[in-house]
Coordinates of C-alpha atoms and ligand atoms in Angstrom, one line a residue:
X18 CA 95.1 63.5 -58.7
X19 CA 92.0 65.6 -59.3
X20 CA 92.6 69.0 -60.7
X21 CA 91.1 71.7 -58.6
X22 CA 87.6 71.9 -60.2
X23 CA 85.4 74.3 -58.3
X24 CA 81.6 74.4 -58.0
X25 CA 81.8 77.7 -59.9
X26 CA 83.1 75.9 -62.9
X27 CA 80.1 73.6 -63.4
X28 CA 77.4 75.9 -64.7
X29 CA 75.5 76.3 -61.4
X30 CA 73.7 79.6 -60.6
X31 CA 74.8 81.9 -57.8
X32 CA 71.7 80.9 -55.8
X33 CA 72.6 77.2 -55.9
X34 CA 76.3 78.0 -55.2
X35 CA 75.3 79.9 -52.1
X36 CA 73.3 76.9 -50.9
X37 CA 76.2 74.6 -51.5
X38 CA 78.6 76.7 -49.5
X39 CA 76.1 77.1 -46.8
X40 CA 75.9 73.4 -46.5
X41 CA 79.6 73.3 -46.1
X42 CA 80.7 71.6 -49.3
X43 CA 84.0 73.1 -50.5
X44 CA 84.8 71.3 -53.7
X45 CA 82.8 69.0 -56.0
X46 CA 83.6 65.4 -55.8
X47 CA 84.8 63.7 -59.1
X48 CA 81.4 62.3 -59.9
X49 CA 79.8 65.7 -59.2
X50 CA 82.3 67.5 -61.4
X51 CA 81.6 65.1 -64.2
X52 CA 77.9 64.8 -64.0
X53 CA 76.6 68.3 -63.2
X54 CA 77.7 70.0 -66.4
X55 CA 76.4 67.1 -68.5
X56 CA 73.0 67.3 -66.8
X57 CA 72.8 71.0 -67.1
X58 CA 74.0 71.3 -70.7
X59 CA 72.7 68.3 -72.6
X60 CA 69.4 66.5 -72.9
X61 CA 71.0 63.1 -72.7
X62 CA 70.2 60.2 -70.4
X63 CA 73.0 59.3 -68.1
X64 CA 74.3 56.3 -66.5
X65 CA 76.8 57.2 -63.7
X66 CA 78.9 55.1 -61.5
X67 CA 81.0 56.0 -58.5
X68 CA 81.8 54.4 -55.3
X69 CA 79.6 54.7 -52.2
X70 CA 80.1 57.9 -50.3
X71 CA 81.2 60.0 -53.3
X72 CA 78.3 62.3 -53.3
X73 CA 76.1 60.9 -56.0
X74 CA 73.0 62.4 -54.5
X75 CA 74.2 66.0 -55.0
X76 CA 75.5 65.0 -58.4
X77 CA 72.0 64.7 -59.6
X78 CA 70.3 66.8 -56.9
X79 CA 72.1 70.0 -57.7
X80 CA 71.2 70.0 -61.4
X81 CA 67.6 69.1 -60.5
X82 CA 67.4 72.1 -58.2
X83 CA 68.8 74.2 -61.0
X84 CA 66.4 73.0 -63.6
X85 CA 63.1 72.5 -61.9
X86 CA 60.5 75.2 -62.3
X87 CA 59.2 75.9 -58.9
X88 CA 56.4 78.1 -60.1
X89 CA 54.7 75.1 -61.6
X90 CA 52.9 72.8 -59.3
X91 CA 53.5 69.5 -61.0
X92 CA 55.8 66.7 -60.0
X93 CA 58.8 67.2 -62.3
X94 CA 61.3 64.6 -61.0
X95 CA 60.8 61.2 -59.6
X96 CA 63.7 59.6 -57.8
X97 CA 63.4 55.9 -56.9
X98 CA 65.5 54.4 -54.1
X99 CA 65.7 50.8 -52.9
X100 CA 65.0 51.5 -49.2
X101 CA 63.0 53.9 -47.1
X102 CA 66.2 55.1 -45.3
X103 CA 67.7 56.1 -48.6
X104 CA 64.5 57.8 -49.7
X105 CA 64.6 59.9 -46.5
X106 CA 68.3 60.5 -46.8
X107 CA 68.1 61.6 -50.5
X108 CA 65.2 63.8 -49.8
X109 CA 66.9 65.5 -46.9
X110 CA 70.1 65.9 -48.9
X111 CA 68.3 67.6 -51.7
X112 CA 66.2 69.7 -49.3
X113 CA 69.4 70.9 -47.6
X114 CA 70.8 72.1 -50.9
X115 CA 67.7 73.8 -52.4
X116 CA 68.4 77.1 -50.7
X117 CA 65.6 79.6 -51.4
X118 CA 64.6 78.1 -54.7
X119 CA 61.1 77.3 -53.4
X120 CA 61.4 73.7 -54.6
X121 CA 59.4 71.1 -52.7
X122 CA 60.8 67.7 -52.1
X123 CA 59.1 64.8 -50.3
X124 CA 60.0 61.2 -49.5
X125 CA 57.3 58.6 -49.9
X126 CA 57.8 55.2 -48.5
X127 CA 55.9 52.3 -47.0
X128 CA 55.4 52.5 -43.2
X129 CA 54.5 56.2 -43.2
X130 CA 50.9 57.2 -43.2
X131 CA 49.7 57.4 -46.8
X132 CA 47.2 60.2 -45.9
X133 CA 50.0 62.4 -44.8
X134 CA 51.8 61.8 -48.0
X135 CA 48.6 62.4 -49.9
X136 CA 48.1 65.8 -48.3
X137 CA 51.6 66.8 -49.2
X138 CA 51.3 65.5 -52.8
X139 CA 48.1 67.5 -53.2
X140 CA 49.7 70.7 -52.0
X141 CA 52.0 70.4 -55.0
X142 CA 55.6 69.0 -54.9
X143 CA 58.3 69.1 -57.5
X144 CA 60.5 66.2 -56.5
X145 CA 59.3 62.9 -55.2
X146 CA 61.8 60.5 -53.7
X147 CA 60.2 57.1 -53.2
X148 CA 60.5 53.4 -52.7
X149 CA 59.1 51.3 -55.6
X150 CA 56.2 49.8 -53.6
X151 CA 54.9 53.0 -52.3
X152 CA 55.3 54.8 -55.6
X153 CA 53.2 52.1 -57.3
X154 CA 50.6 52.5 -54.5
X155 CA 50.2 56.1 -55.3
X156 CA 50.1 55.5 -59.0
X157 CA 47.3 53.1 -58.5
X158 CA 45.4 55.5 -56.3
X159 CA 46.0 58.1 -58.9
X160 CA 47.5 60.4 -56.3
X161 CA 50.8 60.6 -58.1
X162 CA 50.8 61.8 -61.7
X163 CA 53.9 61.0 -63.6
X164 CA 52.7 62.1 -67.0
X165 CA 54.6 65.3 -66.9
X166 CA 57.8 64.3 -65.2
X167 CA 60.9 65.4 -66.9
X168 CA 63.4 63.4 -64.9
X169 CA 63.3 59.8 -63.7
X170 CA 66.3 58.9 -61.5
X171 CA 67.1 55.4 -60.3
X172 CA 69.4 55.8 -57.4
X173 CA 71.6 53.0 -56.1
X174 CA 70.5 51.0 -59.2
X175 CA 72.7 48.0 -58.3
X176 CA 70.9 47.7 -54.9
X177 CA 67.6 48.0 -56.7
X178 CA 68.6 45.0 -58.8
X179 CA 69.9 43.0 -55.9
X180 CA 66.6 43.6 -54.1
X181 CA 64.6 42.4 -57.0
X182 CA 62.8 45.6 -57.9
X183 CA 63.0 45.1 -61.6
X184 CA 59.3 44.4 -62.2
X185 CA 58.3 47.3 -60.0
X186 CA 60.6 49.5 -62.0
X187 CA 59.0 48.5 -65.2
X188 CA 55.5 49.0 -63.8
X189 CA 56.5 52.5 -62.7
X190 CA 58.1 53.2 -66.1
X191 CA 54.9 52.5 -67.9
X192 CA 53.2 55.4 -66.2
X193 CA 55.9 58.0 -66.9
X194 CA 56.2 60.6 -69.6
X195 CA 57.9 59.0 -72.6
X196 CA 59.8 62.2 -73.2
X197 CA 61.5 62.2 -69.8
X198 CA 65.2 62.0 -69.2
X199 CA 66.3 58.9 -67.4
X200 CA 69.3 58.9 -65.1
X201 CA 70.8 55.9 -63.4
X202 CA 73.2 56.1 -60.5
X203 CA 75.0 53.1 -59.1
X204 CA 78.0 52.3 -56.9
X205 CA 79.0 49.3 -59.0
X206 CA 78.4 48.4 -62.6
X207 CA 77.6 44.7 -62.9
X208 CA 76.7 43.7 -66.5
X209 CA 73.1 43.3 -65.5
X210 CA 73.0 47.1 -64.9
X211 CA 74.2 47.7 -68.4
X212 CA 71.4 45.5 -69.8
X213 CA 68.9 47.4 -67.7
X214 CA 70.3 50.7 -68.9
X215 CA 70.1 49.8 -72.6
X216 CA 66.5 48.7 -72.0
X217 CA 65.4 51.9 -70.3
X218 CA 67.4 54.4 -72.2
X219 CA 67.8 54.4 -75.9
X220 CA 70.9 56.6 -75.8
X221 CA 72.9 57.5 -72.8
X222 CA 76.1 59.0 -71.7
X223 CA 78.2 56.8 -69.4
X224 CA 80.1 58.5 -66.7
X225 CA 82.3 56.6 -64.4
X226 CA 84.8 57.4 -61.7
X227 CA 87.5 54.8 -61.2
X228 CA 87.2 53.1 -57.9
X229 CA 89.8 54.5 -55.6
X230 CA 92.5 52.2 -54.6
X231 CA 91.0 50.2 -51.8
X232 CA 93.7 50.9 -49.3
X233 CA 96.7 52.9 -49.8
X234 CA 100.0 51.0 -49.5
X235 CA 101.3 54.0 -47.5
X236 CA 99.0 53.2 -44.6
X237 CA 100.3 50.8 -42.1
X238 CA 97.4 48.8 -40.7
X239 CA 97.4 47.2 -37.3
X240 CA 94.9 46.0 -34.8
X241 CA 94.9 45.6 -31.0
X242 CA 92.8 43.2 -29.2
X243 CA 91.5 44.8 -26.0
X244 CA 88.5 44.5 -23.8
X245 CA 86.0 47.2 -24.3
X246 CA 86.8 48.7 -20.9
X247 CA 90.5 49.1 -21.9
X248 CA 90.0 50.9 -25.2
X249 CA 90.3 54.4 -23.7
X250 CA 93.5 53.6 -22.0
X251 CA 94.9 52.1 -25.2
X252 CA 93.9 55.3 -27.1
X253 CA 95.8 57.4 -24.6
X254 CA 98.9 55.3 -24.9
X255 CA 98.9 55.5 -28.6
X256 CA 98.6 59.3 -28.5
X257 CA 101.3 59.5 -25.9
X258 CA 103.9 57.3 -27.6
X259 CA 103.7 59.3 -30.8
X260 CA 105.9 62.3 -31.0
X261 CA 103.4 64.4 -33.0
X262 CA 100.1 62.6 -32.9
X263 CA 97.6 64.1 -35.3
X264 CA 94.7 61.8 -35.8
X265 CA 91.0 61.0 -36.3
X266 CA 89.3 58.7 -33.9
X267 CA 86.2 56.9 -35.2
X268 CA 83.4 55.7 -33.0
X269 CA 80.2 54.0 -33.9
X270 CA 77.7 56.2 -32.0
X271 CA 77.3 59.8 -31.0
X272 CA 77.3 58.8 -27.4
X273 CA 80.7 57.0 -27.8
X274 CA 82.1 60.1 -29.4
X275 CA 80.9 62.3 -26.6
X276 CA 82.2 60.0 -23.9
X277 CA 85.6 59.6 -25.5
X278 CA 86.1 63.3 -26.1
X279 CA 85.0 64.0 -22.5
X280 CA 87.5 61.6 -21.1
X281 CA 90.3 62.9 -23.4
X282 CA 89.7 66.4 -22.2
X283 CA 89.7 65.3 -18.6
X284 CA 93.1 63.8 -19.1
X285 CA 94.4 67.0 -20.7
X286 CA 94.3 66.2 -24.4
X287 CA 93.4 68.7 -27.0
X288 CA 90.4 67.0 -28.5
X289 CA 87.1 67.8 -30.0
X290 CA 84.1 66.0 -31.4
X291 CA 82.0 66.0 -34.6
X292 CA 78.8 64.0 -35.0
X293 CA 75.3 64.5 -36.3
X294 CA 73.8 66.1 -33.1
X295 CA 76.4 68.8 -33.1
X296 CA 75.4 71.9 -34.9
X297 CA 76.8 72.6 -38.3
X298 CA 78.5 75.7 -36.9
X299 CA 80.2 73.8 -34.1
X300 CA 81.2 71.1 -36.4
X301 CA 82.9 73.6 -38.7
X302 CA 84.6 75.2 -35.7
X303 CA 85.9 71.8 -34.5
X304 CA 87.1 70.9 -38.0
X305 CA 88.8 74.3 -38.4
X306 CA 90.7 73.9 -35.1
X307 CA 91.7 70.5 -36.2
X308 CA 92.9 71.6 -39.6
X309 CA 94.9 74.4 -38.0
X310 CA 96.3 71.9 -35.6
X311 CA 95.0 73.8 -32.5
X312 CA 93.7 70.4 -31.5
X313 CA 95.4 67.1 -32.5
X314 CA 92.6 64.6 -31.8
X315 CA 89.3 64.7 -33.6
X316 CA 86.7 62.1 -32.6
X317 CA 84.0 61.5 -35.1
X318 CA 81.2 59.2 -36.3
X319 CA 81.5 57.9 -39.8
X320 CA 78.7 60.0 -41.1
X321 CA 80.0 63.2 -39.6
X322 CA 83.5 62.5 -40.9
X323 CA 82.3 61.7 -44.4
X324 CA 83.4 64.2 -47.0
X325 CA 85.8 65.9 -44.7
X326 CA 89.2 66.2 -46.0
X327 CA 92.2 66.6 -43.7
X328 CA 95.7 66.0 -44.9
X329 CA 98.8 64.6 -43.2
X330 CA 97.1 62.6 -40.5
X331 CA 99.5 60.5 -38.6
X332 CA 96.8 58.2 -37.4
X333 CA 93.3 56.9 -38.0
X334 CA 92.0 55.1 -35.0
X335 CA 89.0 52.8 -35.3
X336 CA 87.9 53.0 -31.7
X337 CA 85.0 50.8 -32.7
X338 CA 85.1 48.5 -35.6
X339 CA 83.4 50.0 -38.7
X340 CA 80.1 48.4 -39.9
X341 CA 81.5 47.1 -43.2
X342 CA 84.7 46.8 -45.2
X343 CA 83.8 49.9 -47.3
X344 CA 83.7 52.1 -44.3
X345 CA 86.9 50.6 -43.1
X346 CA 88.5 51.6 -46.4
X347 CA 87.0 55.0 -46.3
X348 CA 88.2 55.6 -42.7
X349 CA 91.7 54.5 -43.2
X350 CA 92.0 56.1 -46.6
X351 CA 92.4 59.3 -44.8
X352 CA 95.9 58.6 -43.6
X353 CA 98.9 58.1 -45.8
X354 CA 97.8 60.7 -48.3
X355 CA 100.1 62.8 -50.3
X356 CA 102.9 60.4 -50.1
X357 CA 103.1 60.4 -46.4
X358 CA 103.1 57.3 -44.2
X359 CA 100.2 57.0 -41.8
X360 CA 99.1 54.4 -39.4
X361 CA 95.6 52.9 -39.1
X362 CA 94.9 51.2 -35.8
X363 CA 91.8 49.2 -35.2
X364 CA 90.6 48.2 -31.7
X365 CA 88.7 44.9 -31.5
X366 CA 87.3 43.1 -28.6
X367 CA 87.9 39.3 -28.6
X368 CA 84.4 38.6 -30.1
X369 CA 85.0 40.9 -33.0
X370 CA 87.9 38.9 -34.4
X371 CA 85.9 37.2 -37.1
X372 CA 84.4 40.5 -38.2
X373 CA 87.8 42.0 -38.6
X374 CA 89.0 39.0 -40.7
X375 CA 85.9 39.5 -42.9
X376 CA 86.7 43.1 -43.4
X377 CA 90.3 42.2 -44.1
X378 CA 89.3 39.7 -46.7
X379 CA 86.8 41.9 -48.5
X380 CA 88.9 45.0 -48.4
X381 CA 91.8 42.9 -49.7
X382 CA 94.1 44.3 -47.1
X383 CA 96.5 43.2 -44.5
X384 CA 95.9 44.2 -40.9
X385 CA 98.6 43.0 -38.6
X386 CA 98.2 42.2 -35.0
X387 CA 100.1 44.4 -32.6
X388 CA 100.4 45.1 -28.9
X389 CA 99.3 48.2 -27.1
X390 CA 102.4 50.2 -26.3
X391 CA 103.6 49.5 -22.7
X392 CA 104.1 52.2 -20.1
X393 CA 107.8 51.9 -20.0
X394 CA 108.2 52.5 -23.8
X395 CA 105.8 55.5 -23.6
X396 CA 107.8 57.1 -20.8
X397 CA 111.0 56.4 -22.8
X398 CA 109.4 58.1 -25.8
X399 CA 108.4 61.1 -23.7
X400 CA 111.9 61.4 -22.3
X401 CA 113.3 61.3 -25.8
X402 CA 111.0 64.1 -26.8
X403 CA 111.9 66.2 -23.8
X404 CA 115.6 65.7 -24.6
X405 CA 115.0 66.8 -28.1
X406 CA 113.1 69.9 -26.9
X407 CA 115.9 70.7 -24.5
X408 CA 118.5 70.4 -27.3
X409 CA 116.4 72.6 -29.5
X410 CA 116.0 75.4 -26.9
X411 CA 119.6 75.2 -26.0
X412 CA 120.5 76.7 -29.3
X413 CA 118.3 79.7 -28.7
X414 CA 119.4 82.9 -27.0
X415 CA 118.7 83.2 -23.3
X416 CA 118.0 86.3 -21.3
X417 CA 120.8 87.4 -19.0
X418 CA 118.6 87.3 -15.9
X419 CA 118.1 83.6 -16.3
X420 CA 121.7 83.0 -17.3
X421 CA 123.1 84.7 -14.2
X422 CA 120.5 83.0 -12.0
X423 CA 121.6 79.6 -13.4
X424 CA 125.2 80.4 -12.8
X425 CA 124.5 81.3 -9.1
X426 CA 122.6 78.0 -8.6
X427 CA 125.4 76.0 -10.2
X428 CA 128.1 77.6 -8.0
X429 CA 126.3 76.8 -4.9
X430 CA 125.1 73.2 -5.8
X431 CA 126.0 70.0 -7.4
X432 CA 125.2 70.6 -11.1
X433 CA 123.9 67.1 -11.9
X434 CA 121.8 67.0 -8.9
X435 CA 120.3 70.4 -9.4
X436 CA 119.4 69.6 -13.0
X437 CA 117.9 66.3 -12.0
X438 CA 115.7 68.1 -9.4
X439 CA 114.7 70.6 -12.0
X440 CA 113.7 67.9 -14.5
X441 CA 111.8 66.1 -11.8
X442 CA 110.0 69.3 -10.8
X443 CA 109.0 70.0 -14.4
X444 CA 108.1 66.6 -15.7
X445 CA 107.2 64.5 -12.8
X446 CA 103.5 64.6 -13.7
X447 CA 104.1 63.8 -17.3
X448 CA 106.6 61.0 -16.7
X449 CA 104.8 59.3 -13.8
X450 CA 103.9 55.7 -14.7
X451 CA 101.0 56.0 -12.3
X452 CA 99.3 58.1 -14.9
X453 CA 98.4 54.9 -16.8
X454 CA 95.9 52.3 -16.0
X455 CA 96.5 48.6 -16.5
X456 CA 95.4 47.0 -19.7
X457 CA 94.3 43.4 -19.5
X458 CA 96.6 41.2 -21.5
X459 CA 94.5 39.1 -23.8
X460 CA 97.4 37.4 -25.6
X461 CA 96.9 34.0 -23.8
X462 CA 93.2 34.1 -24.4
X463 CA 93.6 35.0 -28.1
X464 CA 95.1 31.8 -29.1
X465 CA 92.2 30.0 -27.6
X466 CA 89.7 32.1 -29.4
X467 CA 91.5 31.6 -32.7
X468 CA 91.4 27.9 -32.1
X469 CA 87.8 28.0 -31.0
X470 CA 86.7 29.8 -34.1
X471 CA 87.3 27.2 -36.7
X472 CA 85.8 26.5 -40.0
X473 CA 85.3 23.5 -42.3
X474 CA 86.7 23.7 -45.8
X475 CA 85.6 21.6 -48.8
X476 CA 88.5 20.6 -51.1
X477 CA 87.6 19.4 -54.6
X478 CA 90.2 16.6 -54.5
X479 CA 89.7 13.0 -53.4
X480 CA 90.8 9.4 -53.6
X481 CA 90.2 9.5 -57.3
X482 CA 93.0 12.1 -57.5
X483 CA 95.3 9.8 -55.4
X484 CA 94.8 12.0 -52.4
X485 CA 95.3 10.6 -48.9
X486 CA 95.0 12.6 -45.6
X487 CA 98.7 13.1 -45.3
X488 CA 99.1 14.1 -49.0
X489 CA 96.2 16.6 -48.6
X490 CA 97.9 18.2 -45.6
X491 CA 101.1 18.4 -47.5
X492 CA 99.4 19.8 -50.6
X493 CA 97.8 22.6 -48.5
X494 CA 101.2 23.4 -46.8
X495 CA 103.0 23.6 -50.1
X496 CA 100.5 25.9 -51.6
X497 CA 99.6 28.1 -48.7
X498 CA 102.2 27.6 -46.0
X499 CA 99.5 26.6 -43.5
X500 CA 101.0 23.9 -41.4
X501 CA 99.9 20.5 -40.4
X502 CA 99.4 21.6 -36.8
X503 CA 96.7 24.0 -37.8
X504 CA 94.7 21.4 -39.8
X505 CA 92.6 18.7 -38.3
X506 CA 89.5 16.5 -38.9
X507 CA 90.8 15.6 -42.3
X508 CA 88.4 13.4 -44.2
X509 CA 89.1 12.1 -47.7
X510 CA 86.3 10.7 -49.8
X511 CA 86.4 9.5 -53.4
X512 CA 85.6 12.8 -55.1
X513 CA 86.4 15.4 -52.4
X514 CA 87.7 16.0 -48.9
X515 CA 87.1 18.1 -45.8
X516 CA 89.5 19.7 -43.4
X517 CA 89.0 21.9 -40.4
X518 CA 91.2 24.9 -39.7
X519 CA 91.1 28.1 -37.6
X520 CA 89.4 31.1 -39.2
X521 CA 92.7 32.8 -39.8
X522 CA 94.2 29.9 -41.7
X523 CA 90.9 29.4 -43.5
X524 CA 91.2 33.0 -44.8
X525 CA 94.7 32.4 -46.0
X526 CA 93.8 29.1 -47.7
X527 CA 90.7 30.5 -49.4
X528 CA 92.4 33.6 -50.5
X529 CA 95.2 31.7 -52.2
X530 CA 93.0 29.2 -53.9
X531 CA 90.6 31.9 -55.0
X532 CA 93.5 33.7 -56.7
X533 CA 94.8 30.6 -58.3
X534 CA 91.5 29.6 -59.8
X535 CA 90.9 33.0 -61.4
X536 CA 87.4 32.8 -62.7
X537 CA 87.2 29.1 -62.6
X538 CA 85.7 27.3 -59.7
X539 CA 88.1 27.4 -56.7
X540 CA 89.6 24.1 -55.6
X541 CA 88.9 25.0 -52.0
X542 CA 85.7 26.5 -50.7
X543 CA 83.9 26.9 -47.4
X544 CA 81.9 23.8 -46.5
X545 CA 78.3 24.3 -45.8
X546 CA 78.4 22.0 -42.9
X547 CA 79.1 23.8 -39.6
X548 CA 81.9 22.7 -37.3
X549 CA 80.9 22.0 -33.7
Ligands
ADP10 P1 76.7 58.3 -52.5 O1 75.3 58.4 -52.9 O2 77.7 58.4 -53.6 O3 77.0 57.1 -51.7 P2 76.0 60.6 -50.9 O4 75.4 61.4 -51.9 O5 75.2 59.9 -49.9 O6 77.0 59.6 -51.5 O7 77.1 61.6 -50.1 C1 77.8 61.1 -49.1 C2 78.1 62.2 -48.1 O8 79.0 63.2 -48.7 C3 76.9 63.0 -47.7 O9 77.0 63.3 -46.3 C4 77.1 64.3 -48.5 O10 76.4 65.4 -47.8 C5 78.5 64.5 -48.5 N1 79.0 65.2 -49.7 C6 78.5 65.1 -51.0 N2 79.2 65.9 -51.8 C7 80.1 66.6 -51.1 C8 81.1 67.6 -51.4 N3 81.2 68.0 -52.6 N4 81.8 68.0 -50.3 C9 81.6 67.5 -49.1 N5 80.7 66.6 -48.7 C10 80.0 66.1 -49.7
MG11 MG1 73.7 57.4 -52.9

């Protein structure tokens, strides 16, 4: 576990600390706690690695804000990012943390009018965040002078490599102050990055934050296949069947968040929303209510929920499927913390099955199919809860007035009947099955979809290995447990074979052979040929 390092411990000034708290950051992330002091104290170059979403921008942004001299008009730091979105995002993140330091930050990227950028550059800016192409443009036009920069930062360096920006980088390097400090930030550390680092930086300090366990084993992961129109009903049922539901619900868009929260409130739930269009103050309020358990459902977009830290959630609901495996892991990593079991539930529509399987494979996790709770079971659960509540209040003192009142009623009536009437009077609304809408059962359809979505696999075994179709099927079964009935279109050639299997079985087979092969070439791979 992380020790409780605070922003105050990192060597930042009061002014910057104020800006940090105003922004709503409470504690530094690991990478921030490790990087900020080194950047502030030493003159070294740095190569830093930490998973996406761990706050690398502020890890270098905060020391920059601290160290840049705003009374000078020169560009003192250049940050290179692989895409324009990132350039904008990084520039905004730094701006939002600069407080009243007077530091000017601008993003420059292709697609935006170069004249506008020129005007701003002329006025004097201290930090430029740019994409490689546009930075080179400005260098060539002599509108960006990098002779005096003190910091060169390559953000998302692994992406930069993937996108083939090496030559551009070298071109930019040539124009920079040789005395500058170079800092390289990356989510992953492939060996190519290390080669790059030694090339650009004579000496550097390597800071790394171990990748968090991808998923915690304490999180039970299940998915429901429902039609889009039934998602809301499914959500209500999950909340209702749980004795003490306390969960985060993730939607993909702000509109979805608003609509889900609106409907929840209409149906009497204590819910609130956080997303990017909601003011910082309102977001903080919602989060505060949630943390204090005044509400038990918080609906959020990924971005708004990033960085928030709530403990003891019973559920994370993926109302819509996350964009990528990483966000899936980030979302569900919020349950099952601190040794407590949590449940992550993902809703998918039938067409999203393949995407879920992809997420499952990349995140190396197991997401089990399950059924939306049925109304009967929910009502049973509610009755159980009522019984427990009654038992609990039964042990409390009761005021004489009520006691005598009850006595009178029991004397004049059949006791069972009067209690039944009373229960009915109190809980009829809550226990009424008519409260629930029908959910379309997709289980029949599923099988068809799973069978429809099939893939062709290439097996590096053939007649030369004494393989026949039946031996191949047996071999697959013995190694993976995938049965004959799931395999068809078996074709055995001299050097290799093909089989066709449903996606699900393909994932199993590929997973097992990948593991078996270690770093060697896997015996089974996806065939390039499509299945019709
Ligand atoms: P990375 O570059 O590592 O992928 P970012 O710098 O983009 O991550 O930060 C991800 C999100 O986390 C941003 O929304 C950022 O504002 C937020 N964030 C960063 N540091 C903190 C912190 N210490 N506390 C809370 N949120 C933070
Ligand atoms: Mg980043």
